[in-house]
PDB file of C-alpha atoms (C1' of nucleotides) in Angstrom:
ATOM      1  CA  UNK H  15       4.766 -25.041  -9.640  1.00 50.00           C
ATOM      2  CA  UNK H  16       3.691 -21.800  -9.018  1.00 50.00           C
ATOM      3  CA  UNK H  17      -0.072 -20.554 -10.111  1.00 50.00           C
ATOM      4  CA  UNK H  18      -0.031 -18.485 -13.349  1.00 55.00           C
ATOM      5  CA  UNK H  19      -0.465 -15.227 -13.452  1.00 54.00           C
ATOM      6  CA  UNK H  20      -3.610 -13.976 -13.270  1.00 61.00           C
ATOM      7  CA  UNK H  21      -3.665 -11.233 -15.954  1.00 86.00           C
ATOM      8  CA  UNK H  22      -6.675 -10.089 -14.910  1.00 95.00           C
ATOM      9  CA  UNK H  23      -7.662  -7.479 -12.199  1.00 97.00           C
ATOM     10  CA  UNK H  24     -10.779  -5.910 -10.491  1.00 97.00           C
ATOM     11  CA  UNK H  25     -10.409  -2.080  -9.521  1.00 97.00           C
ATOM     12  CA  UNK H  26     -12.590  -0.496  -6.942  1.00 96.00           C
ATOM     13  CA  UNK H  27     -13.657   2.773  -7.165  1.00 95.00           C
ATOM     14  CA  UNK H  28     -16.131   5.225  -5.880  1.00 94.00           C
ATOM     15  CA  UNK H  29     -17.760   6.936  -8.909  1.00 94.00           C
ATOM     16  CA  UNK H  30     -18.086   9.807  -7.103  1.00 91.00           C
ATOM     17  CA  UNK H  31     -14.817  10.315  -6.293  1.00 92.00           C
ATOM     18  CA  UNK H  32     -13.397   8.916  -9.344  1.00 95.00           C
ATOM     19  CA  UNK H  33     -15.411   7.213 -11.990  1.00 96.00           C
ATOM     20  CA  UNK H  34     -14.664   5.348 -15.315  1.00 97.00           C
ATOM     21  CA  UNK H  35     -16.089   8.276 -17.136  1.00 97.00           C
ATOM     22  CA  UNK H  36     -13.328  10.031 -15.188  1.00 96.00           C
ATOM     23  CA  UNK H  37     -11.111   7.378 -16.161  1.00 97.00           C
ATOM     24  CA  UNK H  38     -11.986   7.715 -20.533  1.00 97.00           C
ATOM     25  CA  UNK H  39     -11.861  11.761 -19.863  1.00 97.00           C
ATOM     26  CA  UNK H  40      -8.432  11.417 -18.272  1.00 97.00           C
ATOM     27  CA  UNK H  41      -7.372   9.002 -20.725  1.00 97.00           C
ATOM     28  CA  UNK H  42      -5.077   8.054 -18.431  1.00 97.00           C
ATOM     29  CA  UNK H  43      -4.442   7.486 -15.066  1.00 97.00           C
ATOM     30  CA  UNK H  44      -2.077   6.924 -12.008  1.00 96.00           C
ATOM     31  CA  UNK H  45      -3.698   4.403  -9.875  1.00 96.00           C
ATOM     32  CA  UNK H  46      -2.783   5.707  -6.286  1.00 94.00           C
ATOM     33  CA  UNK H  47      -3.764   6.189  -2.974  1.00 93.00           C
ATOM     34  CA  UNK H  48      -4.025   1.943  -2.156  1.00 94.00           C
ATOM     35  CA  UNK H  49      -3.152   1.230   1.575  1.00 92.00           C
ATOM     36  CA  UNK H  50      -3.633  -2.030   2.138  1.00 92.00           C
ATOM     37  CA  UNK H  51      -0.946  -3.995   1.679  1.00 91.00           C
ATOM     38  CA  UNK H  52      -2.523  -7.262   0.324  1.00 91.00           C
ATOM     39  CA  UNK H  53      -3.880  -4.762  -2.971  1.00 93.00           C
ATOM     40  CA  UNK H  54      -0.060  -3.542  -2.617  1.00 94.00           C
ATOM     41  CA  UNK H  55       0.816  -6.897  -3.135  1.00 93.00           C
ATOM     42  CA  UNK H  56      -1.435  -7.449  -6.255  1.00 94.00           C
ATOM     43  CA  UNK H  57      -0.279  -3.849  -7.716  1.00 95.00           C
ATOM     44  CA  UNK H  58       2.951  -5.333  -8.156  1.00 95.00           C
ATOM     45  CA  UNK H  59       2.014  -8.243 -10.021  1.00 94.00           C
ATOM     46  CA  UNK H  60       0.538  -6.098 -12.670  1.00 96.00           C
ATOM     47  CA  UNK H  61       2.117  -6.148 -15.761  1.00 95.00           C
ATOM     48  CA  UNK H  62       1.561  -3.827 -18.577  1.00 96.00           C
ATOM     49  CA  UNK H  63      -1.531  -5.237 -20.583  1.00 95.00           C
ATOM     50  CA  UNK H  64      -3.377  -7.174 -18.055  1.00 96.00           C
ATOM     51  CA  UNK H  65      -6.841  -6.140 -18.075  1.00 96.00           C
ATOM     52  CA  UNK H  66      -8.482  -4.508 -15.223  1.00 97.00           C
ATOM     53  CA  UNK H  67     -12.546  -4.607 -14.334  1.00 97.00           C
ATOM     54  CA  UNK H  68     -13.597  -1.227 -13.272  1.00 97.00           C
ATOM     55  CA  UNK H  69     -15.572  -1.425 -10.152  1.00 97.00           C
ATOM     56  CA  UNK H  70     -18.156   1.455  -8.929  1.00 96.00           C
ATOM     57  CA  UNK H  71     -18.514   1.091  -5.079  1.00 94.00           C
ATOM     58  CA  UNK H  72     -20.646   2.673  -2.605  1.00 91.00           C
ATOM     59  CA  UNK H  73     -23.351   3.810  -5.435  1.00 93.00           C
ATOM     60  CA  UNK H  74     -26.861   2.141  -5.508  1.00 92.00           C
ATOM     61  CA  UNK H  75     -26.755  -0.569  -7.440  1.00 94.00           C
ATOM     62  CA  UNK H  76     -22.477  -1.003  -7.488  1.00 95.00           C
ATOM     63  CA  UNK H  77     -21.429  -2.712 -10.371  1.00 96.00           C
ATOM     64  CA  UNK H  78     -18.728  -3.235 -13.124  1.00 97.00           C
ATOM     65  CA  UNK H  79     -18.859   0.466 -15.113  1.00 97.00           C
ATOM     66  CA  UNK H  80     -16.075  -0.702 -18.193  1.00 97.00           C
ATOM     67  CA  UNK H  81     -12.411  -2.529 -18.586  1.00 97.00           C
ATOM     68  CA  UNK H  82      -9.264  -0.702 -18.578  1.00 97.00           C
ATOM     69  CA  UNK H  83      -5.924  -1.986 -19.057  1.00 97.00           C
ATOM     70  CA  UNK H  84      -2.600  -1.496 -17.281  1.00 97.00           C
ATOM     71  CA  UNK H  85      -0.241   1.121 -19.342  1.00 97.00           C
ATOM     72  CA  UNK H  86       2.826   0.636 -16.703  1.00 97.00           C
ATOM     73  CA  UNK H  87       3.768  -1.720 -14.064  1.00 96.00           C
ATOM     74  CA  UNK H  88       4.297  -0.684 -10.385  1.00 96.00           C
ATOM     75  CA  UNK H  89       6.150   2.352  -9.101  1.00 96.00           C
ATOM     76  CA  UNK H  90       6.292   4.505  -6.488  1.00 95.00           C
ATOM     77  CA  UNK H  91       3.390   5.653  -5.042  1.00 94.00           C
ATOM     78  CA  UNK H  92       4.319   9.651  -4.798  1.00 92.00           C
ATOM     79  CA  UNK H  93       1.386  10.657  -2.300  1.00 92.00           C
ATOM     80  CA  UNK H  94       2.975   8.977   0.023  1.00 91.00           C
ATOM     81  CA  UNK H  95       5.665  11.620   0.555  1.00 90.00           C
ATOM     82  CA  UNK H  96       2.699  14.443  -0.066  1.00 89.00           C
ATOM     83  CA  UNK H  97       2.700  15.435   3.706  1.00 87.00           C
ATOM     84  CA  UNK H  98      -0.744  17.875   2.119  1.00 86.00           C
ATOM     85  CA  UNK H  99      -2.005  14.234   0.486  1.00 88.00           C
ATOM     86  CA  UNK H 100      -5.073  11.933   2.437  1.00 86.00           C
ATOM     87  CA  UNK H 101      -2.728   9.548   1.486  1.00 89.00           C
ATOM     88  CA  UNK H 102       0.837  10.920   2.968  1.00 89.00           C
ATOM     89  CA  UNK H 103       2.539   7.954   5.401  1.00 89.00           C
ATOM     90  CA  UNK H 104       5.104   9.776   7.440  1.00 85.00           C
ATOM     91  CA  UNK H 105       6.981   6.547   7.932  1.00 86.00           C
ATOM     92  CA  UNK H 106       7.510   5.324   4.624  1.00 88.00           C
ATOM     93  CA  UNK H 107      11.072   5.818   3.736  1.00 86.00           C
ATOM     94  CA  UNK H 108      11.837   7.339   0.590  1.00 87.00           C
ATOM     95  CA  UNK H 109      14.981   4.693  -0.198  1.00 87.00           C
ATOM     96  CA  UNK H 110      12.204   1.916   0.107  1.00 88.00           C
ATOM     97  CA  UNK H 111       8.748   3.105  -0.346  1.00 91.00           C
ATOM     98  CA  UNK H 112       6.398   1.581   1.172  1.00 92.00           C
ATOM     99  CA  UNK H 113       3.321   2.077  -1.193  1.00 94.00           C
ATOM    100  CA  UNK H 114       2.868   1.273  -5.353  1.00 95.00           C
ATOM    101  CA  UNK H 115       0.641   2.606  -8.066  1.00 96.00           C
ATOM    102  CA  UNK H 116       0.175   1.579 -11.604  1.00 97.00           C
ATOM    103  CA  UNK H 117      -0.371   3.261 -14.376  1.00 97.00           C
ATOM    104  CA  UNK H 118      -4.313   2.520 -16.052  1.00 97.00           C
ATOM    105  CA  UNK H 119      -5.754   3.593 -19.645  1.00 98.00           C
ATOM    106  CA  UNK H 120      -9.484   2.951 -20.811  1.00 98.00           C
ATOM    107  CA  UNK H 121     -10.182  -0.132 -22.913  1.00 97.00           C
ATOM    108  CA  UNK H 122     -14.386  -0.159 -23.313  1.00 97.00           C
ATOM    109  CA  UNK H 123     -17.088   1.252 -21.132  1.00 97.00           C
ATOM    110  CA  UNK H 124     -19.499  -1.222 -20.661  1.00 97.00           C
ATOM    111  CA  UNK H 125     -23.027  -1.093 -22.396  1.00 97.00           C
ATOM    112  CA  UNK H 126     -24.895  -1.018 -19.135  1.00 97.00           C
ATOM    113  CA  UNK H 127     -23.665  -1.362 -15.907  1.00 96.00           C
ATOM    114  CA  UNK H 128     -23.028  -4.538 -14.675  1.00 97.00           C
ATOM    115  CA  UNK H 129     -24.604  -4.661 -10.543  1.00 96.00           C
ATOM    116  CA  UNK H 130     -23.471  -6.843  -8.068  1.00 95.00           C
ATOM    117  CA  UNK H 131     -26.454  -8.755  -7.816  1.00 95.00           C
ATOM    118  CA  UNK H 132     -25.896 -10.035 -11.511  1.00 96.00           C
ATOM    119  CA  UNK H 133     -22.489 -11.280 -10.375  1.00 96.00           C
ATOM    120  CA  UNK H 134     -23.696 -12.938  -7.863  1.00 94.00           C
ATOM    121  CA  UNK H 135     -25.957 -14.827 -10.081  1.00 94.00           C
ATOM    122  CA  UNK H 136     -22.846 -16.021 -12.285  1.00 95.00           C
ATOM    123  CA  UNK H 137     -21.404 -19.119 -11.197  1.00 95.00           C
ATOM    124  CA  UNK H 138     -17.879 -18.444 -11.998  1.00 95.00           C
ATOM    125  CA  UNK H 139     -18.140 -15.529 -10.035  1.00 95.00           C
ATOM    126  CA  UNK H 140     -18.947 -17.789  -7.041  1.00 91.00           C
ATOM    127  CA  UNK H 141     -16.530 -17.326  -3.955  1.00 88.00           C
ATOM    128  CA  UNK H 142     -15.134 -13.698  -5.260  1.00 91.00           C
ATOM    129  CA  UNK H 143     -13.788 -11.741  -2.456  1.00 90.00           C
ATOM    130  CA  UNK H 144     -15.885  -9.383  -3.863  1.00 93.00           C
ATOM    131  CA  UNK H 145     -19.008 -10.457  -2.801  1.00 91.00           C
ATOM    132  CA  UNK H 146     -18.345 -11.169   0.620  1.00 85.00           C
ATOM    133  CA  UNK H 147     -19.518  -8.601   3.131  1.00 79.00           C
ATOM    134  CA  UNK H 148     -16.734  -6.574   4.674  1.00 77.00           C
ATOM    135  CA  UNK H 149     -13.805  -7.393   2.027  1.00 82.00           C
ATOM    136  CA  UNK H 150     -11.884  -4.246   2.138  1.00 82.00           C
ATOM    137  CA  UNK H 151      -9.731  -5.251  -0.968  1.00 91.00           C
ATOM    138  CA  UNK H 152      -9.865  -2.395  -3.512  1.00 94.00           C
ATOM    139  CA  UNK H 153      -7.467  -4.318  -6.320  1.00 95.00           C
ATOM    140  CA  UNK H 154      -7.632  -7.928  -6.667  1.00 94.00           C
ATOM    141  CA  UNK H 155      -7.263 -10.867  -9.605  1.00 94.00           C
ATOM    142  CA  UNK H 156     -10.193 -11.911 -11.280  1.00 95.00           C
ATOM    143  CA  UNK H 157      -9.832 -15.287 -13.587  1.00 94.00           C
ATOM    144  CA  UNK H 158     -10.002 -15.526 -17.025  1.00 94.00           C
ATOM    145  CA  UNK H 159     -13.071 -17.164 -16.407  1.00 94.00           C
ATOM    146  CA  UNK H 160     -14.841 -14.565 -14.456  1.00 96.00           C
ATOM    147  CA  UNK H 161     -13.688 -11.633 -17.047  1.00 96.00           C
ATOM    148  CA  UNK H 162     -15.357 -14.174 -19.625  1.00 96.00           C
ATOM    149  CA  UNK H 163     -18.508 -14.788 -17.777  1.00 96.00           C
ATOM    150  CA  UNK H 164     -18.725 -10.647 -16.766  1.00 97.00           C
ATOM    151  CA  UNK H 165     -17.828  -9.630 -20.457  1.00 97.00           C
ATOM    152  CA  UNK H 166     -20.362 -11.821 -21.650  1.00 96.00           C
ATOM    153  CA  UNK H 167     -23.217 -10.527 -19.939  1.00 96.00           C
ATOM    154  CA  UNK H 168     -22.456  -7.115 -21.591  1.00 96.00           C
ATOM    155  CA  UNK H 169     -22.285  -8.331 -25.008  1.00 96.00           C
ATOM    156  CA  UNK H 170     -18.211  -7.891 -24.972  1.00 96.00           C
ATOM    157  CA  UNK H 171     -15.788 -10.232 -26.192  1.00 95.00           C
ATOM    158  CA  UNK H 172     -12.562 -10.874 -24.160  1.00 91.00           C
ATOM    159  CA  UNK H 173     -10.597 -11.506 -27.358  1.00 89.00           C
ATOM    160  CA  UNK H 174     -12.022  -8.148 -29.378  1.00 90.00           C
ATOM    161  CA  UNK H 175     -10.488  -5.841 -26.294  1.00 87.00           C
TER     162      UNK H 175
ATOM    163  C1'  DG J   7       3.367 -11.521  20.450  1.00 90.28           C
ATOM    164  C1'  DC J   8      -1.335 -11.221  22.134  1.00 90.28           C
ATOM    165  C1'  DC J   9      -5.525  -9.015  21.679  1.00 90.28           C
ATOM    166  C1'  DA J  10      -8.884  -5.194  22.588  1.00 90.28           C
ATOM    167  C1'  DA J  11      -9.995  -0.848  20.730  1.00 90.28           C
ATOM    168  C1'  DC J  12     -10.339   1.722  16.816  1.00 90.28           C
ATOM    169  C1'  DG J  13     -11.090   3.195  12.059  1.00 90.28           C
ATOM    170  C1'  DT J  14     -12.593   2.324   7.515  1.00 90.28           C
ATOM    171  C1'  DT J  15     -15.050   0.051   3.903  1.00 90.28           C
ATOM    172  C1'  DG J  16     -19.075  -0.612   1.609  1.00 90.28           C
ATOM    173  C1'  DG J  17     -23.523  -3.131   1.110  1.00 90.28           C
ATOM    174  C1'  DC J  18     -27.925  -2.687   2.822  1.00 90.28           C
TER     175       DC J  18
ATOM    176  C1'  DG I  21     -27.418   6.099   8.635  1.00 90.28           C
ATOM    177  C1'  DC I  22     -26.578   1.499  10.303  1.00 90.28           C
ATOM    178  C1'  DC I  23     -23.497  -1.949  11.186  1.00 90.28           C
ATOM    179  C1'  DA I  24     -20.744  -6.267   9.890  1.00 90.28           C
ATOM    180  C1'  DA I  25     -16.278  -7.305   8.580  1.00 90.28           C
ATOM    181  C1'  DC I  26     -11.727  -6.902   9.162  1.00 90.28           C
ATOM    182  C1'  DG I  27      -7.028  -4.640   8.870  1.00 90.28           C
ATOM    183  C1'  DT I  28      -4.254  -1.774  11.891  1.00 90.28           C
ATOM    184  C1'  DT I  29      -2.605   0.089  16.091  1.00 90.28           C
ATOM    185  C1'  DG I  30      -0.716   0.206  20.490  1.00 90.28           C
ATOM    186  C1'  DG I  31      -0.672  -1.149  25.444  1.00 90.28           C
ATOM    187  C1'  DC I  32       0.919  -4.688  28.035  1.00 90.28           C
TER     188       DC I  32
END
DNA sequence: GCCAACGTTGGC
DNA sequence: GCCAACGTTGGC
């Protein structure tokens, strides 16, 4: 038997460059730019509905900053054939591509930001790829567990989103 | 197909 | 700004 799905995903972000106020202003938003094929690979397990943890990285403290929800499943990521784009790869092929993006709408901003060091401190959050040191994954499945446990801590309830 | 060099991420 | 971690690249 195969795991179940997740349903749940964490979505890293720097605020500065894009941050879940950025995300409620925009209302919506095409999740693009990933290059790493392992959050590829997770992308495309998203289904439309599964909620998504929004992640600020590289601020002081980083932390959870709201929940959003995925409004399409994977498609084409187009800045890959933006030759101007950060993101262009010259050697995807356009009859294959290479890269996916997902559509993501706003759900709740957290009350308060919720850092890192309080995940830490949760024990279903124990073992996360995200708190090891040097885990490059920007998109990966959290547990229905962990979104419990996280949701909690801000006063949210999983089954009011 | 090995593996050293390189580049990037991201907490500290 | 430092540097650990680690995915990617490219020479062989």
């Amino acid at each position: 038997m195969p795991p179940a799905p997740t349903r749940h995903w964490l979505l890293k972000s720097e605020p500065d460059v894009f941050s879940y106020a950025d995300l409620v202003r925009a209302g919506r938003e095409p999740w693009n730019g990933v290059r790493n094929y392992q959050a590829r690979n997770f992308l495309r397990q998203m289904r439309p509905g599964d909620l998504c943890l929004f992640y600020h990285s590289g601020v002081k403290p980083p932390g959870l900053a709201g929940v959003g929800r995925v409004a399409r499943a994977a498609y084409p990521d187009d800045l890959q054939f933006d030759p101007e784009s950060a993101h262009f790869d010259p050697r995807s092929d356009p009859a294959d591509p290479r890269w996916s993006m997902v559509d993501v709408v706003p759900v709740r901003a957290f009350p308060r930001l919720l850092t890192l060091d309080e995940l830490r401190a949760l024990p279903e959050w124990e073992g996360s790829p995200l708190l090891r040191r040097g885990t490059r994954l920007s998109v990966l499945p959290v547990s229905a567990e962990q979104i419990r446990a996280a949701l909690g801590e801000v006063g949210l309830d999983l089954g009011t989103l």
